[in-house]
PDB file of C-alpha atoms in Angstrom:
ATOM      1  CA  MET A  52      38.301  26.750  63.841  1.00 43.00           C
ATOM      2  CA  SER A  53      40.086  25.055  60.967  1.00 41.00           C
ATOM      3  CA  ARG A  54      41.575  27.045  58.080  1.00 43.00           C
ATOM      4  CA  ALA A  55      39.087  25.550  55.640  1.00 43.00           C
ATOM      5  CA  LYS A  56      36.122  26.774  57.696  1.00 43.00           C
ATOM      6  CA  ALA A  57      37.713  30.162  58.174  1.00 44.00           C
ATOM      7  CA  THR A  58      37.960  30.813  54.439  1.00 44.00           C
ATOM      8  CA  THR A  59      34.538  29.545  53.304  1.00 46.00           C
ATOM      9  CA  ARG A  60      31.030  30.894  53.675  1.00 46.00           C
ATOM     10  CA  PRO A  61      28.587  29.098  56.049  1.00 48.00           C
ATOM     11  CA  GLU A  62      26.976  26.205  54.258  1.00 47.00           C
ATOM     12  CA  LEU A  63      23.195  26.362  53.748  1.00 48.00           C
ATOM     13  CA  PRO A  64      20.991  23.460  52.720  1.00 51.00           C
ATOM     14  CA  GLY A  65      20.948  23.092  48.969  1.00 49.00           C
ATOM     15  CA  THR A  66      23.749  25.599  48.354  1.00 48.00           C
ATOM     16  CA  LEU A  67      27.378  25.248  47.418  1.00 47.00           C
ATOM     17  CA  SER A  68      30.207  26.402  49.635  1.00 48.00           C
ATOM     18  CA  LEU A  69      32.080  29.270  47.931  1.00 47.00           C
ATOM     19  CA  PRO A  70      35.436  30.646  49.016  1.00 51.00           C
ATOM     20  CA  VAL A  71      35.463  34.134  50.477  1.00 44.00           C
ATOM     21  CA  PRO A  72      37.589  36.416  48.299  1.00 47.00           C
ATOM     22  CA  ARG A  73      40.576  37.837  50.107  1.00 53.00           C
ATOM     23  CA  ARG A  74      41.339  41.491  49.577  1.00 52.00           C
ATOM     24  CA  ALA A  75      44.856  42.405  48.594  1.00 52.00           C
ATOM     25  CA  PRO A  76      46.687  44.778  50.941  1.00 56.00           C
ATOM     26  CA  SER A  77      45.793  48.351  50.019  1.00 64.00           C
ATOM     27  CA  THR A  78      48.524  50.815  49.058  1.00 81.00           C
ATOM     28  CA  ARG A  79      46.210  53.792  49.171  1.00 83.00           C
ATOM     29  CA  PHE A  80      47.641  55.134  52.417  1.00 80.00           C
ATOM     30  CA  LEU A  81      51.211  54.882  51.120  1.00 88.00           C
ATOM     31  CA  ARG A  82      50.306  56.532  47.821  1.00 90.00           C
ATOM     32  CA  SER A  83      48.542  59.312  49.678  1.00 88.00           C
ATOM     33  CA  GLU A  84      51.566  59.868  51.927  1.00 89.00           C
ATOM     34  CA  LEU A  85      53.971  59.931  48.980  1.00 92.00           C
ATOM     35  CA  ALA A  86      51.753  62.403  47.161  1.00 93.00           C
ATOM     36  CA  MET A  87      51.637  64.640  50.224  1.00 91.00           C
ATOM     37  CA  VAL A  88      55.442  64.599  50.571  1.00 93.00           C
ATOM     38  CA  PHE A  89      56.319  65.187  46.932  1.00 95.00           C
ATOM     39  CA  ARG A  90      53.552  67.681  46.133  1.00 93.00           C
ATOM     40  CA  ARG A  91      54.197  70.001  49.043  1.00 93.00           C
ATOM     41  CA  ARG A  92      55.557  73.287  47.711  1.00 94.00           C
ATOM     42  CA  ARG A  93      58.243  73.515  50.351  1.00 94.00           C
ATOM     43  CA  ASN A  94      59.583  70.080  49.458  1.00 95.00           C
ATOM     44  CA  ILE A  95      59.502  70.878  45.739  1.00 96.00           C
ATOM     45  CA  ALA A  96      61.522  74.006  46.523  1.00 96.00           C
ATOM     46  CA  ILE A  97      64.031  71.868  48.449  1.00 96.00           C
ATOM     47  CA  LEU A  98      64.472  69.578  45.451  1.00 96.00           C
ATOM     48  CA  GLY A  99      64.948  72.662  43.298  1.00 96.00           C
ATOM     49  CA  VAL A 100      67.704  73.942  45.567  1.00 96.00           C
ATOM     50  CA  LEU A 101      69.412  70.540  45.559  1.00 97.00           C
ATOM     51  CA  ALA A 102      69.230  70.420  41.756  1.00 97.00           C
ATOM     52  CA  GLY A 103      70.723  73.917  41.591  1.00 96.00           C
ATOM     53  CA  VAL A 104      73.876  73.044  43.538  1.00 96.00           C
ATOM     54  CA  PRO A 105      75.474  71.014  40.701  1.00 96.00           C
ATOM     55  CA  VAL A 106      74.623  73.786  38.247  1.00 96.00           C
ATOM     56  CA  LEU A 107      76.426  76.356  40.396  1.00 96.00           C
ATOM     57  CA  ILE A 108      79.443  74.061  40.765  1.00 94.00           C
ATOM     58  CA  ALA A 109      79.644  73.406  37.025  1.00 94.00           C
ATOM     59  CA  ILE A 110      79.341  77.089  36.151  1.00 94.00           C
ATOM     60  CA  ALA A 111      81.945  78.061  38.753  1.00 91.00           C
ATOM     61  CA  VAL A 112      84.439  75.496  37.428  1.00 90.00           C
ATOM     62  CA  LYS A 113      83.753  76.544  33.839  1.00 90.00           C
ATOM     63  CA  ILE A 114      84.414  80.203  34.645  1.00 90.00           C
ATOM     64  CA  ALA A 115      87.530  79.315  36.649  1.00 84.00           C
ATOM     65  CA  THR A 116      89.027  77.293  33.791  1.00 81.00           C
ATOM     66  CA  ARG A 117      88.366  80.092  31.321  1.00 80.00           C
ATOM     67  CA  HIS A 118      90.403  82.413  33.518  1.00 68.00           C
ATOM     68  CA  GLY A 119      93.241  79.904  33.738  1.00 63.00           C
ATOM     69  CA  ARG A 120      92.544  78.797  37.303  1.00 66.00           C
ATOM     70  CA  ASN A 121      93.156  75.230  38.431  1.00 61.00           C
ATOM     71  CA  ALA A 122      90.007  73.381  39.577  1.00 57.00           C
ATOM     72  CA  SER A 123      92.040  70.658  41.305  1.00 55.00           C
ATOM     73  CA  ASP A 124      92.251  72.742  44.471  1.00 58.00           C
ATOM     74  CA  GLY A 125      88.857  71.337  45.481  1.00 60.00           C
ATOM     75  CA  GLY A 126      90.096  67.743  45.580  1.00 70.00           C
ATOM     76  CA  ALA A 127      90.041  64.783  43.220  1.00 78.00           C
ATOM     77  CA  PHE A 128      86.353  65.005  42.330  1.00 85.00           C
ATOM     78  CA  PHE A 129      86.515  68.725  41.539  1.00 85.00           C
ATOM     79  CA  GLY A 130      89.829  68.339  39.726  1.00 82.00           C
ATOM     80  CA  ASN A 131      88.413  65.765  37.303  1.00 86.00           C
ATOM     81  CA  ILE A 132      85.366  67.824  36.324  1.00 88.00           C
ATOM     82  CA  THR A 133      87.104  69.424  33.364  1.00 86.00           C
ATOM     83  CA  THR A 134      88.109  66.022  31.975  1.00 87.00           C
ATOM     84  CA  ASN A 135      84.671  64.430  32.336  1.00 89.00           C
ATOM     85  CA  GLY A 136      81.363  66.078  33.187  1.00 90.00           C
ATOM     86  CA  VAL A 137      80.174  63.082  35.206  1.00 93.00           C
ATOM     87  CA  PHE A 138      82.412  64.281  38.043  1.00 94.00           C
ATOM     88  CA  VAL A 139      80.110  67.270  38.514  1.00 95.00           C
ATOM     89  CA  ALA A 140      77.623  64.797  40.026  1.00 95.00           C
ATOM     90  CA  PHE A 141      80.242  63.305  42.349  1.00 94.00           C
ATOM     91  CA  ALA A 142      81.469  66.748  43.414  1.00 94.00           C
ATOM     92  CA  ALA A 143      77.913  67.946  44.020  1.00 96.00           C
ATOM     93  CA  LEU A 144      77.090  64.927  46.168  1.00 96.00           C
ATOM     94  CA  LEU A 145      80.245  65.582  48.162  1.00 94.00           C
ATOM     95  CA  ALA A 146      79.193  69.221  48.608  1.00 94.00           C
ATOM     96  CA  VAL A 147      75.583  68.634  49.690  1.00 96.00           C
ATOM     97  CA  LEU A 148      76.216  65.656  51.959  1.00 94.00           C
ATOM     98  CA  PRO A 149      77.392  67.525  55.087  1.00 93.00           C
ATOM     99  CA  LEU A 150      74.462  69.961  55.331  1.00 92.00           C
ATOM    100  CA  PHE A 151      71.974  70.239  52.461  1.00 94.00           C
ATOM    101  CA  LEU A 152      70.919  66.581  52.278  1.00 95.00           C
ATOM    102  CA  PRO A 153      70.628  66.224  56.091  1.00 95.00           C
ATOM    103  CA  MET A 154      68.569  69.402  56.168  1.00 95.00           C
ATOM    104  CA  ALA A 155      66.287  68.135  53.402  1.00 95.00           C
ATOM    105  CA  VAL A 156      65.668  64.851  55.221  1.00 96.00           C
ATOM    106  CA  SER A 157      65.333  66.490  58.646  1.00 95.00           C
ATOM    107  CA  VAL A 158      62.598  68.832  57.410  1.00 94.00           C
ATOM    108  CA  VAL A 159      60.432  65.975  56.126  1.00 94.00           C
ATOM    109  CA  ALA A 160      61.240  63.547  58.958  1.00 93.00           C
ATOM    110  CA  GLY A 161      60.580  66.060  61.708  1.00 90.00           C
ATOM    111  CA  GLU A 162      57.123  66.714  60.361  1.00 89.00           C
ATOM    112  CA  ALA A 163      56.199  63.045  59.841  1.00 88.00           C
ATOM    113  CA  VAL A 164      54.291  62.566  63.103  1.00 85.00           C
ATOM    114  CA  ALA A 165      54.639  65.922  64.844  1.00 84.00           C
ATOM    115  CA  GLY A 166      53.105  67.664  61.846  1.00 82.00           C
ATOM    116  CA  GLU A 167      50.031  65.444  61.971  1.00 75.00           C
ATOM    117  CA  ALA A 168      49.695  66.038  65.713  1.00 75.00           C
ATOM    118  CA  SER A 169      50.146  69.777  65.325  1.00 76.00           C
ATOM    119  CA  SER A 170      47.485  70.069  62.614  1.00 72.00           C
ATOM    120  CA  GLY A 171      45.052  67.875  64.561  1.00 67.00           C
ATOM    121  CA  THR A 172      44.862  65.136  61.906  1.00 70.00           C
ATOM    122  CA  LEU A 173      46.774  62.443  63.786  1.00 69.00           C
ATOM    123  CA  ARG A 174      43.839  61.499  66.021  1.00 65.00           C
ATOM    124  CA  TYR A 175      41.480  61.170  63.060  1.00 64.00           C
ATOM    125  CA  LEU A 176      44.061  59.313  61.010  1.00 65.00           C
ATOM    126  CA  LEU A 177      44.295  56.605  63.668  1.00 65.00           C
ATOM    127  CA  THR A 178      40.513  56.128  63.663  1.00 63.00           C
ATOM    128  CA  VAL A 179      40.261  55.404  59.905  1.00 59.00           C
ATOM    129  CA  PRO A 180      41.266  52.767  61.163  1.00 61.00           C
ATOM    130  CA  VAL A 181      45.038  52.744  60.666  1.00 64.00           C
ATOM    131  CA  SER A 182      47.170  50.892  63.166  1.00 78.00           C
ATOM    132  CA  ARG A 183      50.041  52.809  64.709  1.00 79.00           C
ATOM    133  CA  SER A 184      52.566  50.300  63.412  1.00 84.00           C
ATOM    134  CA  ARG A 185      51.264  50.689  59.884  1.00 86.00           C
ATOM    135  CA  LEU A 186      51.299  54.465  60.187  1.00 86.00           C
ATOM    136  CA  LEU A 187      54.953  54.464  61.221  1.00 90.00           C
ATOM    137  CA  ALA A 188      55.819  51.991  58.445  1.00 92.00           C
ATOM    138  CA  VAL A 189      54.160  54.183  55.820  1.00 91.00           C
ATOM    139  CA  LYS A 190      55.778  57.326  57.223  1.00 92.00           C
ATOM    140  CA  TYR A 191      59.231  55.779  57.065  1.00 95.00           C
ATOM    141  CA  ALA A 192      58.619  54.321  53.604  1.00 95.00           C
ATOM    142  CA  SER A 193      57.856  57.826  52.367  1.00 95.00           C
ATOM    143  CA  LEU A 194      60.988  59.125  54.118  1.00 95.00           C
ATOM    144  CA  LEU A 195      63.043  56.429  52.412  1.00 96.00           C
ATOM    145  CA  ALA A 196      61.585  57.402  49.037  1.00 96.00           C
ATOM    146  CA  TRP A 197      62.335  61.045  49.803  1.00 96.00           C
ATOM    147  CA  SER A 198      65.949  60.228  50.713  1.00 96.00           C
ATOM    148  CA  VAL A 199      66.453  58.385  47.424  1.00 97.00           C
ATOM    149  CA  ALA A 200      64.754  61.134  45.417  1.00 97.00           C
ATOM    150  CA  ALA A 201      66.753  63.952  47.024  1.00 97.00           C
ATOM    151  CA  THR A 202      70.056  62.152  46.392  1.00 97.00           C
ATOM    152  CA  PHE A 203      69.092  61.146  42.857  1.00 97.00           C
ATOM    153  CA  VAL A 204      68.074  64.712  41.933  1.00 97.00           C
ATOM    154  CA  VAL A 205      71.573  65.961  42.804  1.00 97.00           C
ATOM    155  CA  ALA A 206      73.222  63.182  40.781  1.00 97.00           C
ATOM    156  CA  LEU A 207      70.919  63.606  37.783  1.00 97.00           C
ATOM    157  CA  SER A 208      71.299  67.372  37.676  1.00 97.00           C
ATOM    158  CA  GLY A 209      75.064  67.083  38.029  1.00 96.00           C
ATOM    159  CA  THR A 210      75.347  64.506  35.271  1.00 96.00           C
ATOM    160  CA  LEU A 211      73.243  66.475  32.793  1.00 96.00           C
ATOM    161  CA  VAL A 212      74.887  69.860  33.348  1.00 96.00           C
ATOM    162  CA  GLY A 213      78.337  68.245  33.543  1.00 94.00           C
ATOM    163  CA  LEU A 214      78.003  66.411  30.227  1.00 94.00           C
ATOM    164  CA  LEU A 215      76.587  69.559  28.660  1.00 94.00           C
ATOM    165  CA  LEU A 216      79.455  71.827  29.735  1.00 93.00           C
ATOM    166  CA  PHE A 217      82.406  69.438  29.856  1.00 92.00           C
ATOM    167  CA  GLY A 218      81.448  66.421  27.748  1.00 88.00           C
ATOM    168  CA  GLY A 219      81.801  62.743  28.531  1.00 84.00           C
ATOM    169  CA  GLY A 220      84.143  59.985  27.448  1.00 85.00           C
ATOM    170  CA  GLU A 221      86.126  57.596  29.582  1.00 88.00           C
ATOM    171  CA  VAL A 222      85.987  58.144  33.339  1.00 90.00           C
ATOM    172  CA  THR A 223      89.319  58.278  35.152  1.00 88.00           C
ATOM    173  CA  LEU A 224      88.877  56.684  38.567  1.00 89.00           C
ATOM    174  CA  LEU A 225      90.563  57.826  41.752  1.00 86.00           C
ATOM    175  CA  SER A 226      92.976  54.905  41.421  1.00 85.00           C
ATOM    176  CA  GLY A 227      94.187  56.246  38.057  1.00 85.00           C
ATOM    177  CA  THR A 228      92.605  53.669  35.747  1.00 88.00           C
ATOM    178  CA  SER A 229      90.029  54.595  33.106  1.00 89.00           C
ATOM    179  CA  VAL A 230      86.658  52.925  32.531  1.00 91.00           C
ATOM    180  CA  PRO A 231      83.952  53.491  29.905  1.00 93.00           C
ATOM    181  CA  LEU A 232      81.315  56.139  30.539  1.00 92.00           C
ATOM    182  CA  GLU A 233      78.680  53.444  31.134  1.00 93.00           C
ATOM    183  CA  SER A 234      80.776  51.962  33.925  1.00 93.00           C
ATOM    184  CA  GLY A 235      81.236  55.418  35.432  1.00 92.00           C
ATOM    185  CA  LEU A 236      77.481  56.013  35.419  1.00 94.00           C
ATOM    186  CA  PHE A 237      76.922  52.624  37.051  1.00 95.00           C
ATOM    187  CA  ARG A 238      79.361  53.555  39.797  1.00 94.00           C
ATOM    188  CA  LEU A 239      77.480  56.827  40.198  1.00 95.00           C
ATOM    189  CA  LEU A 240      74.261  54.862  40.786  1.00 96.00           C
ATOM    190  CA  LEU A 241      76.063  52.837  43.461  1.00 96.00           C
ATOM    191  CA  VAL A 242      77.142  56.064  45.126  1.00 96.00           C
ATOM    192  CA  VAL A 243      73.569  57.390  45.008  1.00 97.00           C
ATOM    193  CA  GLY A 244      72.279  54.220  46.664  1.00 96.00           C
ATOM    194  CA  TYR A 245      74.953  54.331  49.355  1.00 97.00           C
ATOM    195  CA  ILE A 246      74.356  57.991  50.210  1.00 97.00           C
ATOM    196  CA  ALA A 247      70.586  57.427  50.223  1.00 96.00           C
ATOM    197  CA  VAL A 248      71.055  54.777  52.924  1.00 96.00           C
ATOM    198  CA  MET A 249      73.283  57.146  54.899  1.00 96.00           C
ATOM    199  CA  VAL A 250      70.670  59.923  54.954  1.00 95.00           C
ATOM    200  CA  ALA A 251      67.890  57.378  55.539  1.00 96.00           C
ATOM    201  CA  VAL A 252      69.482  56.957  58.972  1.00 96.00           C
ATOM    202  CA  LEU A 253      68.596  60.592  59.629  1.00 95.00           C
ATOM    203  CA  GLY A 254      65.062  59.784  58.512  1.00 95.00           C
ATOM    204  CA  ALA A 255      64.785  57.098  61.187  1.00 96.00           C
ATOM    205  CA  ILE A 256      66.245  59.405  63.839  1.00 96.00           C
ATOM    206  CA  GLY A 257      63.919  62.203  62.758  1.00 94.00           C
ATOM    207  CA  LEU A 258      60.896  59.903  62.832  1.00 94.00           C
ATOM    208  CA  PHE A 259      61.707  58.938  66.413  1.00 95.00           C
ATOM    209  CA  VAL A 260      62.198  62.571  67.446  1.00 94.00           C
ATOM    210  CA  SER A 261      58.910  63.424  65.718  1.00 92.00           C
ATOM    211  CA  THR A 262      57.069  61.036  68.036  1.00 90.00           C
ATOM    212  CA  LEU A 263      58.386  62.916  71.075  1.00 90.00           C
ATOM    213  CA  THR A 264      56.809  66.278  70.334  1.00 87.00           C
ATOM    214  CA  GLU A 265      53.860  67.952  68.674  1.00 86.00           C
ATOM    215  CA  VAL A 266      55.969  70.857  67.388  1.00 90.00           C
ATOM    216  CA  PRO A 267      57.335  70.040  63.897  1.00 90.00           C
ATOM    217  CA  ILE A 268      59.984  72.778  63.924  1.00 93.00           C
ATOM    218  CA  ALA A 269      61.398  71.425  67.188  1.00 92.00           C
ATOM    219  CA  ALA A 270      61.652  67.936  65.690  1.00 92.00           C
ATOM    220  CA  MET A 271      63.335  69.281  62.541  1.00 94.00           C
ATOM    221  CA  ALA A 272      65.830  71.372  64.503  1.00 94.00           C
ATOM    222  CA  THR A 273      66.644  68.530  66.896  1.00 95.00           C
ATOM    223  CA  THR A 274      67.284  66.085  64.065  1.00 94.00           C
ATOM    224  CA  LEU A 275      69.533  68.521  62.241  1.00 94.00           C
ATOM    225  CA  ALA A 276      71.337  69.436  65.475  1.00 95.00           C
ATOM    226  CA  LEU A 277      72.066  65.767  66.188  1.00 94.00           C
ATOM    227  CA  THR A 278      73.446  65.409  62.670  1.00 94.00           C
ATOM    228  CA  ILE A 279      75.751  68.402  63.034  1.00 95.00           C
ATOM    229  CA  THR A 280      76.863  67.200  66.470  1.00 96.00           C
ATOM    230  CA  SER A 281      77.797  63.821  64.994  1.00 95.00           C
ATOM    231  CA  GLN A 282      79.932  65.516  62.331  1.00 95.00           C
ATOM    232  CA  VAL A 283      81.639  67.774  64.876  1.00 95.00           C
ATOM    233  CA  LEU A 284      82.490  64.832  67.142  1.00 96.00           C
ATOM    234  CA  ASP A 285      83.753  62.884  64.137  1.00 95.00           C
ATOM    235  CA  ALA A 286      86.154  65.730  63.325  1.00 94.00           C
ATOM    236  CA  VAL A 287      87.848  65.659  66.748  1.00 95.00           C
ATOM    237  CA  PRO A 288      90.828  63.241  66.642  1.00 93.00           C
ATOM    238  CA  GLN A 289      90.887  62.883  70.440  1.00 94.00           C
ATOM    239  CA  LEU A 290      87.435  61.261  70.257  1.00 93.00           C
ATOM    240  CA  GLY A 291      88.567  58.504  67.925  1.00 92.00           C
ATOM    241  CA  ALA A 292      87.198  55.825  70.256  1.00 94.00           C
ATOM    242  CA  ILE A 293      83.609  56.865  69.528  1.00 95.00           C
ATOM    243  CA  HIS A 294      84.033  57.616  65.818  1.00 94.00           C
ATOM    244  CA  PRO A 295      82.953  54.132  64.647  1.00 92.00           C
ATOM    245  CA  TRP A 296      79.672  54.619  66.507  1.00 92.00           C
ATOM    246  CA  LEU A 297      78.805  57.935  64.871  1.00 93.00           C
ATOM    247  CA  PRO A 298      76.359  57.785  61.929  1.00 91.00           C
ATOM    248  CA  SER A 299      78.260  60.445  59.971  1.00 93.00           C
ATOM    249  CA  HIS A 300      81.564  58.571  60.242  1.00 94.00           C
ATOM    250  CA  TYR A 301      80.801  56.425  57.189  1.00 93.00           C
ATOM    251  CA  TRP A 302      79.341  59.057  54.853  1.00 93.00           C
ATOM    252  CA  LEU A 303      82.426  59.702  52.723  1.00 90.00           C
ATOM    253  CA  ARG A 304      83.266  56.068  52.143  1.00 91.00           C
ATOM    254  CA  PHE A 305      81.415  56.202  48.836  1.00 92.00           C
ATOM    255  CA  ASP A 306      84.756  57.118  47.232  1.00 89.00           C
ATOM    256  CA  ASP A 307      85.569  53.383  47.313  1.00 91.00           C
ATOM    257  CA  PHE A 308      83.151  52.973  44.397  1.00 93.00           C
ATOM    258  CA  MET A 309      85.539  55.108  42.343  1.00 90.00           C
ATOM    259  CA  ARG A 310      88.528  52.838  42.721  1.00 89.00           C
ATOM    260  CA  ASP A 311      89.793  49.890  40.736  1.00 86.00           C
ATOM    261  CA  PRO A 312      89.598  47.134  41.768  1.00 86.00           C
ATOM    262  CA  LEU A 313      86.242  47.740  43.397  1.00 85.00           C
ATOM    263  CA  THR A 314      86.599  46.961  47.121  1.00 84.00           C
ATOM    264  CA  LEU A 315      83.462  46.915  49.221  1.00 88.00           C
ATOM    265  CA  GLU A 316      84.763  46.032  52.680  1.00 90.00           C
ATOM    266  CA  ARG A 317      84.555  49.581  54.081  1.00 90.00           C
ATOM    267  CA  VAL A 318      81.295  50.224  52.244  1.00 93.00           C
ATOM    268  CA  GLN A 319      79.715  47.077  53.669  1.00 94.00           C
ATOM    269  CA  HIS A 320      80.810  48.097  57.166  1.00 93.00           C
ATOM    270  CA  GLY A 321      79.210  51.498  56.728  1.00 93.00           C
ATOM    271  CA  LEU A 322      75.992  49.978  55.428  1.00 95.00           C
ATOM    272  CA  ALA A 323      75.843  47.481  58.305  1.00 95.00           C
ATOM    273  CA  VAL A 324      76.225  50.220  60.932  1.00 94.00           C
ATOM    274  CA  SER A 325      73.670  52.417  59.155  1.00 95.00           C
ATOM    275  CA  LEU A 326      71.103  49.628  58.938  1.00 96.00           C
ATOM    276  CA  GLY A 327      71.667  48.990  62.641  1.00 96.00           C
ATOM    277  CA  TYR A 328      70.933  52.639  63.392  1.00 96.00           C
ATOM    278  CA  ILE A 329      67.783  52.486  61.278  1.00 96.00           C
ATOM    279  CA  ALA A 330      66.544  49.367  63.079  1.00 97.00           C
ATOM    280  CA  VAL A 331      67.228  50.806  66.545  1.00 97.00           C
ATOM    281  CA  PHE A 332      65.529  54.149  65.959  1.00 96.00           C
ATOM    282  CA  LEU A 333      62.547  52.593  64.203  1.00 95.00           C
ATOM    283  CA  LEU A 334      62.075  50.322  67.218  1.00 96.00           C
ATOM    284  CA  LEU A 335      62.364  53.329  69.527  1.00 95.00           C
ATOM    285  CA  ALA A 336      59.805  55.208  67.433  1.00 93.00           C
ATOM    286  CA  TRP A 337      57.454  52.220  67.506  1.00 92.00           C
ATOM    287  CA  ALA A 338      57.848  51.798  71.285  1.00 91.00           C
ATOM    288  CA  ARG A 339      57.267  55.491  71.918  1.00 88.00           C
ATOM    289  CA  PHE A 340      54.376  55.947  69.488  1.00 84.00           C
ATOM    290  CA  GLY A 341      52.696  52.717  70.537  1.00 75.00           C
ATOM    291  CA  ASN A 342      52.291  54.015  74.093  1.00 71.00           C
ATOM    292  CA  LYS A 343      51.744  57.665  73.238  1.00 65.00           C
ATOM    293  CA  ASP A 344      48.507  59.289  74.328  1.00 58.00           C
ATOM    294  CA  VAL A 345      47.211  60.915  71.149  1.00 59.00           C
ATOM    295  CA  THR A 346      45.015  63.843  72.123  1.00 55.00           C
ATOM    296  CA  SER A 347      45.189  65.951  68.991  1.00 49.00           C
TER     297      SER A 347
END
């Protein structure tokens, strides 16, 4: 059948041929999934905890400086907090990246498919009808949004409390040069985007693990355990040969955004490896879920 015949109504004697209106792709499923993720009380509590970390760091540094203690013992990011409050956001991101952010993403990712299977809604969801490929795409899109939101909450909270307690002004980069506050905030946004991609890798891994079981807690724990294992292996110098293949190996390269001139070679390498991980585990999730016998 030709394309023209496929997009027109059957012609009747004495009538005109009218084009059949094409419906735009619906975003209702995605909006429903996003609402479910961001309205769940547990997830709201997680965002609250993440937002509280920068506040605790800022208060601790403020108290330490009042008692004459040197905040530089925590590294360059912590040492610069007293000179510019924006560094509270950088220090907080550095603090939450090893455990808190992976835990936040693992909790949501582990429940993506396993939670639906455990509650008995997965079978009905697939008969709406919703194709399995579309379901996985929507689930990962919500995980990606969650990764960005969790990272952004830490940065936003850190920036606000930092500027409130320590003020702003020019931002002294790790290379020693100073840039305007606007440039420092732009670099902070770049860091947020980079870290969001890093933890989005955990979302893809967690989504795959979630297709292997109907127990959400098992999927969450497995995802978090794999993350911790990657960090432990990355800390062993004798295993240097496998370090470039570990997803956590590239997490701390966001400090390149705080140097002048801005060099992106290491950052681009980290992003390329992370996107490769995302592609591989999404394909594994699709292959597993596409052949999975959904009974609940």
